[in-house]
């Protein structure tokens, strides 16, 4: 029982120290605003950051998942061939 009480005491002291450090940092309104915007972006688009971290090829992550395939030709345009 005494070890459990000691553990909770130490845990509370660490939590209290971290909270006082955080309140000191976030007393600046610009830092608090930037941190809240970062947290809001995690809430709104959680896959944004996981995609950025997990894959360095950002262009492949920008593809849609709708199943629409766009095929392009490398030849001459239709107007130049007279197909129009």
N, CA, C and O atoms as a MOPAC input file, in Angstrom:
PM7 MOZYME 1SCF
protein

 N      0.81300 1    -1.18500 1     0.00000 1
 C      0.00000 1     0.00000 1     0.00000 1
 C      0.86500 1     1.26100 1     0.00000 1
 O      0.54200 1     2.25500 1    -0.65000 1
 N      1.95400 1     1.19700 1     0.73200 1
 C      2.83500 1     2.36300 1     0.82000 1
 C      3.49600 1     2.63400 1    -0.53800 1
 O      3.68500 1     3.78800 1    -0.92200 1
 N      3.84700 1     1.55900 1    -1.26200 1
 C      4.44900 1     1.75900 1    -2.58400 1
 C      3.44600 1     2.33900 1    -3.57200 1
 O      3.80700 1     3.14500 1    -4.42900 1
 N      2.19800 1     1.93300 1    -3.45300 1
 C      1.16000 1     2.48100 1    -4.30700 1
 C      0.96900 1     3.97700 1    -4.02900 1
 O      0.83800 1     4.76900 1    -4.96200 1
 N      0.95300 1     4.35500 1    -2.77800 1
 C      0.82600 1     5.76400 1    -2.40800 1
 C      2.03100 1     6.55600 1    -2.88500 1
 O      1.88800 1     7.68000 1    -3.36500 1
 N      3.21300 1     5.97600 1    -2.75600 1
 C      4.42200 1     6.64700 1    -3.22800 1
 C      4.39000 1     6.81800 1    -4.74500 1
 O      4.79700 1     7.85800 1    -5.26100 1
 N      3.91200 1     5.81000 1    -5.45300 1
 C      3.81600 1     5.88700 1    -6.91100 1
 C      2.85000 1     6.96500 1    -7.36400 1
 O      3.14600 1     7.72200 1    -8.28700 1
 N      1.69000 1     7.03600 1    -6.71400 1
 C      0.72700 1     8.07400 1    -7.07200 1
 C      1.25600 1     9.46100 1    -6.73000 1
 O      0.99300 1    10.41700 1    -7.45900 1
 N      1.98900 1     9.58300 1    -5.64300 1
 C      2.56200 1    10.87100 1    -5.25700 1
 C      3.57700 1    11.34600 1    -6.28700 1
 O      3.55800 1    12.50300 1    -6.70800 1
 N      4.45400 1    10.45000 1    -6.68400 1
 C      5.46700 1    10.79700 1    -7.68900 1
 C      4.79600 1    11.11600 1    -9.02800 1
 O      5.18500 1    12.06400 1    -9.71000 1
 N      3.79700 1    10.32800 1    -9.39700 1
 C      3.07700 1    10.58800 1   -10.64400 1
 C      2.38500 1    11.93100 1   -10.63500 1
 O      2.40200 1    12.64900 1   -11.63500 1
 N      1.77100 1    12.28000 1    -9.50400 1
 C      1.10400 1    13.57500 1    -9.38600 1
 C      2.10400 1    14.71700 1    -9.45100 1
 O      1.83000 1    15.75000 1   -10.06000 1
 N      3.25700 1    14.53700 1    -8.83000 1
 C      4.27200 1    15.59100 1    -8.85700 1
 C      4.80600 1    15.80700 1   -10.27700 1
 O      5.04900 1    16.94200 1   -10.68800 1
 N      4.98300 1    14.72600 1   -11.01400 1
 C      5.44000 1    14.84900 1   -12.40400 1
 C      4.36600 1    15.52300 1   -13.25500 1
 O      4.66900 1    16.38000 1   -14.08600 1
 N      3.10800 1    15.12800 1   -13.04000 1
 C      2.00900 1    15.75600 1   -13.77900 1
 C      1.90800 1    17.24200 1   -13.46600 1
 O      1.70300 1    18.05900 1   -14.36300 1
 N      2.05100 1    17.58400 1   -12.20700 1
 C      1.96200 1    18.99100 1   -11.78800 1
 C      3.10800 1    19.80000 1   -12.38500 1
 O      2.90500 1    20.93300 1   -12.82100 1
 N      4.31300 1    19.22500 1   -12.40800 1
 C      5.45700 1    19.91000 1   -13.00500 1
 C      5.21600 1    20.12500 1   -14.50400 1
 O      5.46900 1    21.21600 1   -15.01600 1
 N      4.73000 1    19.09700 1   -15.21000 1
 C      4.45700 1    19.22900 1   -16.64200 1
 C      3.38100 1    20.25100 1   -16.94000 1
 O      3.47000 1    20.98300 1   -17.92600 1
 N      2.36400 1    20.30300 1   -16.09600 1
 C      1.30500 1    21.27500 1   -16.28200 1
 C      1.80600 1    22.70200 1   -16.07100 1
 O      1.41100 1    23.61300 1   -16.79800 1
 N      2.66300 1    22.89600 1   -15.09100 1
 C      3.20400 1    24.23800 1   -14.86100 1
 C      4.12500 1    24.66500 1   -16.00500 1
 O      4.15100 1    25.84000 1   -16.37000 1
 N      4.87600 1    23.72700 1   -16.56900 1
 C      5.71700 1    24.04800 1   -17.73400 1
 C      4.83700 1    24.40400 1   -18.93000 1
 O      5.11100 1    25.36800 1   -19.64400 1
 N      3.77400 1    23.61700 1   -19.14600 1
 C      2.87800 1    23.88000 1   -20.27700 1
 C      2.18900 1    25.22800 1   -20.12300 1
 O      2.05000 1    25.95800 1   -21.10500 1
 N      1.75800 1    25.57200 1   -18.92800 1
 C      1.12100 1    26.86800 1   -18.72000 1
 C      2.11100 1    28.00800 1   -18.93200 1
 O      1.72500 1    29.08600 1   -19.38600 1
 N      3.36400 1    27.78600 1   -18.61300 1
 C      4.38300 1    28.80500 1   -18.86700 1
 C      4.62900 1    29.00000 1   -20.34600 1
 O      4.81900 1    30.12700 1   -20.80400 1
 N      4.62800 1    27.90800 1   -21.10100 1
 C      4.85500 1    27.99600 1   -22.54400 1
 C      3.65100 1    28.62500 1   -23.23200 1
 O      3.80200 1    29.49800 1   -24.08600 1
 N      2.45100 1    28.17700 1   -22.85700 1
 C      1.24900 1    28.64200 1   -23.53400 1
 C      0.74400 1    29.98600 1   -23.01800 1
 O     -0.35600 1    30.40400 1   -23.37900 1
 N      1.50900 1    30.66200 1   -22.19500 1
 C      1.11900 1    32.01200 1   -21.79700 1
 C      1.29100 1    32.98700 1   -22.96000 1
 O      0.66500 1    34.04600 1   -22.98100 1
 N      2.13600 1    32.63300 1   -23.92200 1
 C      2.26800 1    33.41800 1   -25.14300 1
 C      1.08800 1    33.07400 1   -26.04700 1
 O      0.87000 1    31.90300 1   -26.35600 1
 N      0.33400 1    34.06700 1   -26.46800 1
 C     -0.89600 1    33.82400 1   -27.21800 1
 C     -0.60500 1    33.24900 1   -28.60200 1
 O     -1.42000 1    32.48900 1   -29.12500 1
 N      0.51700 1    33.58600 1   -29.20100 1
 C      0.83800 1    33.06500 1   -30.53200 1
 C      1.18600 1    31.59300 1   -30.47900 1
 O      0.78700 1    30.82600 1   -31.35600 1
 N      1.92100 1    31.19300 1   -29.46700 1
 C      2.25500 1    29.77400 1   -29.31900 1
 C      1.00100 1    28.97100 1   -28.99000 1
 O      0.81700 1    27.86200 1   -29.49200 1
 N      0.14300 1    29.53300 1   -28.14900 1
 C     -1.10300 1    28.84500 1   -27.81900 1
 C     -1.99200 1    28.71100 1   -29.04800 1
 O     -2.61300 1    27.66700 1   -29.24600 1
 N     -2.06300 1    29.73800 1   -29.86600 1
 C     -2.86000 1    29.66900 1   -31.09600 1
 C     -2.31000 1    28.66700 1   -32.09100 1
 O     -3.06900 1    27.92600 1   -32.71700 1
 N     -0.99400 1    28.64000 1   -32.24100 1
 C     -0.38900 1    27.68000 1   -33.15800 1
 C     -0.59700 1    26.25100 1   -32.67500 1
 O     -0.87300 1    25.35900 1   -33.47700 1
 N     -0.46800 1    26.03000 1   -31.38400 1
 C     -0.68100 1    24.68600 1   -30.84100 1
 C     -2.13700 1    24.26600 1   -30.98800 1
 O     -2.41700 1    23.10800 1   -31.29800 1
 N     -3.06000 1    25.18300 1   -30.77100 1
 C     -4.46700 1    24.83000 1   -30.92300 1
 C     -4.82200 1    24.57100 1   -32.38200 1
 O     -5.66100 1    23.71600 1   -32.66300 1
 N     -4.20700 1    25.28400 1   -33.30800 1
 C     -4.43500 1    25.02100 1   -34.72600 1
 C     -3.87200 1    23.65900 1   -35.12800 1
 O     -4.47700 1    22.95000 1   -35.93100 1
 N     -2.73200 1    23.29900 1   -34.58000 1
 C     -2.15800 1    21.98400 1   -34.87000 1
 C     -3.03500 1    20.87000 1   -34.31800 1
 O     -3.25800 1    19.86300 1   -34.99100 1
 N     -3.52900 1    21.04100 1   -33.11000 1
 C     -4.41400 1    20.03900 1   -32.51800 1
 C     -5.72000 1    19.95000 1   -33.30400 1
 O     -6.23700 1    18.85400 1   -33.51800 1
 N     -6.25500 1    21.08800 1   -33.73500 1
 C     -7.48300 1    21.08600 1   -34.53000 1
 C     -7.27600 1    20.38300 1   -35.86400 1
 O     -8.17400 1    19.68700 1   -36.33800 1
 N     -6.11300 1    20.55400 1   -36.47300 1
 C     -5.85600 1    19.86700 1   -37.74300 1
 C     -5.72700 1    18.36400 1   -37.53600 1
 O     -6.09200 1    17.59500 1   -38.42500 1
 N     -5.22100 1    17.92600 1   -36.39500 1
 C     -5.20300 1    16.49200 1   -36.08400 1
 C     -6.62000 1    15.95800 1   -35.94600 1
 O     -6.90100 1    14.83600 1   -36.36600 1
 N     -7.51600 1    16.75000 1   -35.36200 1
 C     -8.89500 1    16.30200 1   -35.17000 1
 C     -9.64800 1    16.27200 1   -36.49900 1
 O    -10.38000 1    15.32100 1   -36.77400 1
 N     -9.47500 1    17.29700 1   -37.31500 1
 C    -10.22400 1    17.40000 1   -38.56200 1
 C     -9.70600 1    16.43000 1   -39.62200 1
 O    -10.50600 1    15.77400 1   -40.29000 1
 N     -8.40900 1    16.32500 1   -39.79000 1
 C     -7.82300 1    15.47900 1   -40.83900 1
 C     -6.70900 1    14.62200 1   -40.25600 1
 O     -5.53500 1    14.93100 1   -40.45800 1
 N     -7.04400 1    13.55500 1   -39.53800 1
 C     -5.99600 1    12.75200 1   -38.90500 1
 C     -5.09600 1    12.01800 1   -39.89700 1
 O     -3.94100 1    11.72700 1   -39.58800 1
 N     -5.62200 1    11.71700 1   -41.08900 1
 C     -4.80000 1    10.99000 1   -42.05100 1
 C     -3.79400 1    11.88300 1   -42.75600 1
 O     -2.87800 1    11.38300 1   -43.40900 1
 N     -3.94600 1    13.18000 1   -42.63800 1
 C     -3.01400 1    14.09900 1   -43.28700 1
 C     -1.59700 1    13.89000 1   -42.78200 1
 O     -0.66100 1    13.79500 1   -43.57600 1
 N     -1.43400 1    13.81800 1   -41.48000 1
 C     -0.10000 1    13.69000 1   -40.90600 1
 C      0.44100 1    12.27500 1   -41.03600 1
 O      1.64600 1    12.09100 1   -41.20600 1
 N     -0.42600 1    11.27500 1   -40.95900 1
 C      0.06700 1     9.90300 1   -41.13000 1
 C      0.51300 1     9.66900 1   -42.55700 1
 O      1.47600 1     8.93700 1   -42.78800 1
 N     -0.16800 1    10.27700 1   -43.52600 1
 C      0.26300 1    10.14800 1   -44.91400 1
 C      1.58700 1    10.85500 1   -45.15000 1
 O      2.42800 1    10.36400 1   -45.90300 1
 N      1.77900 1    11.99300 1   -44.51800 1
 C      3.03400 1    12.72300 1   -44.69800 1
 C      4.19800 1    11.97900 1   -44.07500 1
 O      5.30300 1    11.99300 1   -44.61600 1
 N      3.96600 1    11.33400 1   -42.95100 1
 C      5.04100 1    10.63300 1   -42.26000 1
 C      5.33000 1     9.28200 1   -42.90400 1
 O      6.48800 1     8.88500 1   -43.02900 1
 N      4.27300 1     8.57400 1   -43.31300 1
 C      4.46800 1     7.20600 1   -43.77900 1
 C      5.00900 1     7.11400 1   -45.19600 1
 O      5.63000 1     6.11200 1   -45.55200 1
 N      4.78700 1     8.12900 1   -46.00500 1
 C      5.19800 1     8.03600 1   -47.40100 1
 C      5.82000 1     9.35500 1   -47.82700 1
 O      5.25700 1    10.42400 1   -47.59500 1
 N      6.98300 1     9.26900 1   -48.45100 1
 C      7.64200 1    10.49200 1   -48.89600 1
 C      7.13900 1    10.94300 1   -50.25300 1
 O      7.35800 1    12.09300 1   -50.63400 1
 N      6.46800 1    10.06900 1   -50.99500 1
 C      5.92300 1    10.42500 1   -52.29800 1
 C      4.54600 1    11.04100 1   -52.09300 1
 O      3.54900 1    10.32400 1   -52.01600 1
 N      4.48700 1    12.36200 1   -52.00600 1
 C      3.23400 1    13.04400 1   -51.70000 1
 C      2.27500 1    13.05200 1   -52.87200 1
 O      1.06600 1    13.16800 1   -52.67200 1
 N      2.77800 1    12.93200 1   -54.08900 1
 C      1.90300 1    12.98000 1   -55.25700 1
 C      1.00600 1    11.75000 1   -55.29300 1
 O     -0.16300 1    11.86100 1   -55.66200 1
 N      1.52200 1    10.57800 1   -54.92000 1
 C      0.70000 1     9.37500 1   -54.94600 1
 C     -0.39000 1     9.42000 1   -53.89300 1
 O     -1.43400 1     8.79100 1   -54.06900 1
 N     -0.18000 1    10.14100 1   -52.81000 1
 C     -1.19700 1    10.24700 1   -51.76500 1
 C     -2.29000 1    11.24000 1   -52.13600 1
 O     -3.34200 1    11.26000 1   -51.49700 1
 N     -2.06100 1    12.06400 1   -53.15600 1
 C     -3.04900 1    13.05300 1   -53.53400 1
 C     -4.07000 1    12.49200 1   -54.51200 1
 O     -4.99500 1    13.20800 1   -54.89600 1
 N     -3.93500 1    11.23100 1   -54.93200 1
 C     -4.88800 1    10.62000 1   -55.84000 1
 C     -6.20300 1    10.35700 1   -55.11200 1
 O     -6.22200 1    10.06300 1   -53.91700 1
 N     -7.28000 1    10.46800 1   -55.84400 1
 C     -8.57700 1    10.21900 1   -55.23700 1
 C     -8.84700 1     8.72600 1   -55.17900 1
 O     -8.21000 1     7.94300 1   -55.88300 1
 N     -9.78600 1     8.34000 1   -54.34400 1
 C    -10.15900 1     6.93800 1   -54.20200 1
 C    -11.50500 1     6.66000 1   -54.85600 1
 O    -12.17700 1     5.69200 1   -54.50200 1
 N    -11.90600 1     7.50200 1   -55.81000 1
 C    -13.21500 1     7.34600 1   -56.43100 1
 C    -13.23100 1     6.25300 1   -57.48500 1
 O    -14.30600 1     5.80600 1   -57.88400 1
 N    -12.08500 1     5.81700 1   -57.94000 1
 C    -12.02800 1     4.78300 1   -58.96200 1
 C    -11.99700 1     5.33100 1   -60.37200 1
 O    -11.92900 1     4.55200 1   -61.32300 1
 N    -12.04400 1     6.62200 1   -60.54100 1
 C    -12.02600 1     7.22800 1   -61.86600 1
 C    -10.60200 1     7.19900 1   -62.38900 1
 O     -9.67100 1     7.65000 1   -61.72300 1
 N    -10.44500 1     6.66300 1   -63.59200 1
 C     -9.12400 1     6.60200 1   -64.20000 1
 C     -9.08200 1     7.56800 1   -65.36900 1
 O     -9.95200 1     7.54000 1   -66.24000 1
 N     -8.08400 1     8.40900 1   -65.38600 1
 C     -7.90500 1     9.36900 1   -66.45500 1
 C     -6.77400 1     8.87100 1   -67.33100 1
 O     -5.64700 1     8.68400 1   -66.87000 1
 N     -7.08700 1     8.65800 1   -68.60400 1
 C     -6.06600 1     8.17000 1   -69.53700 1
 C     -5.67100 1     9.31900 1   -70.45700 1
 O     -6.52100 1     9.99700 1   -71.03600 1
 N     -4.39000 1     9.51600 1   -70.57500 1
 C     -3.88800 1    10.56200 1   -71.45300 1
 C     -3.10500 1     9.92200 1   -72.58300 1
 O     -2.50600 1     8.86000 1   -72.41800 1
 N     -3.11600 1    10.57300 1   -73.71900 1
 C     -2.34700 1    10.08100 1   -74.85800 1
 C     -1.08700 1    10.90400 1   -74.99100 1
 O     -1.06500 1    12.09300 1   -74.67500 1
 N     -0.05300 1    10.26600 1   -75.45500 1
 C      1.20700 1    10.97100 1   -75.64000 1
 C      1.38500 1    11.42700 1   -77.07300 1
 O      2.35500 1    12.11800 1   -77.38500 1
 N      0.45900 1    11.05100 1   -77.95700 1
 C      0.56400 1    11.41400 1   -79.36800 1
 C      0.09100 1    12.82500 1   -79.63400 1
 O      0.02000 1    13.65700 1   -78.72900 1
 N     -0.23300 1    13.08300 1   -80.90100 1
 C     -0.65700 1    14.41200 1   -81.28500 1
 C     -2.12200 1    14.60400 1   -80.88500 1
 O     -2.87000 1    13.63100 1   -80.79100 1
 N     -2.52800 1    15.83500 1   -80.65400 1
 C     -3.92000 1    16.10000 1   -80.31800 1
 C     -4.85100 1    15.75000 1   -81.48000 1
 O     -4.42000 1    15.68400 1   -82.63100 1
 N     -6.12400 1    15.52900 1   -81.17200 1
 C     -7.08600 1    15.13100 1   -82.18600 1
 C     -7.25500 1    16.17700 1   -83.27600 1
 O     -7.44100 1    15.82500 1   -84.44000 1
 N     -7.19300 1    17.45400 1   -82.92400 1
 C     -7.38900 1    18.51300 1   -83.89900 1
 C     -6.28200 1    18.52000 1   -84.94000 1
 O     -6.52900 1    18.83600 1   -86.10300 1
 N     -5.07600 1    18.18000 1   -84.53900 1
 C     -3.95800 1    18.17500 1   -85.48600 1
 C     -4.02700 1    16.97700 1   -86.41300 1
 O     -3.52700 1    17.04400 1   -87.53600 1
 N     -4.63700 1    15.87500 1   -85.97100 1
 C     -4.77500 1    14.68800 1   -86.83000 1
 C     -5.96700 1    14.79300 1   -87.76200 1
 O     -6.06800 1    14.03500 1   -88.72700 1
 N     -6.86400 1    15.71600 1   -87.48700 1
 C     -8.05400 1    15.85500 1   -88.32800 1
 C     -9.19000 1    14.99100 1   -87.86600 1
 O    -10.14200 1    14.79700 1   -88.62200 1
 N     -9.14400 1    14.46000 1   -86.66000 1
 C    -10.20800 1    13.59900 1   -86.14800 1
 C    -11.42700 1    14.37900 1   -85.66500 1
 O    -12.47900 1    13.79300 1   -85.41300 1
 N    -11.29200 1    15.68300 1   -85.53600 1
 C    -12.39100 1    16.46400 1   -84.96400 1
 C    -13.36800 1    16.87700 1   -86.03300 1
 O    -14.36100 1    17.54300 1   -85.73900 1

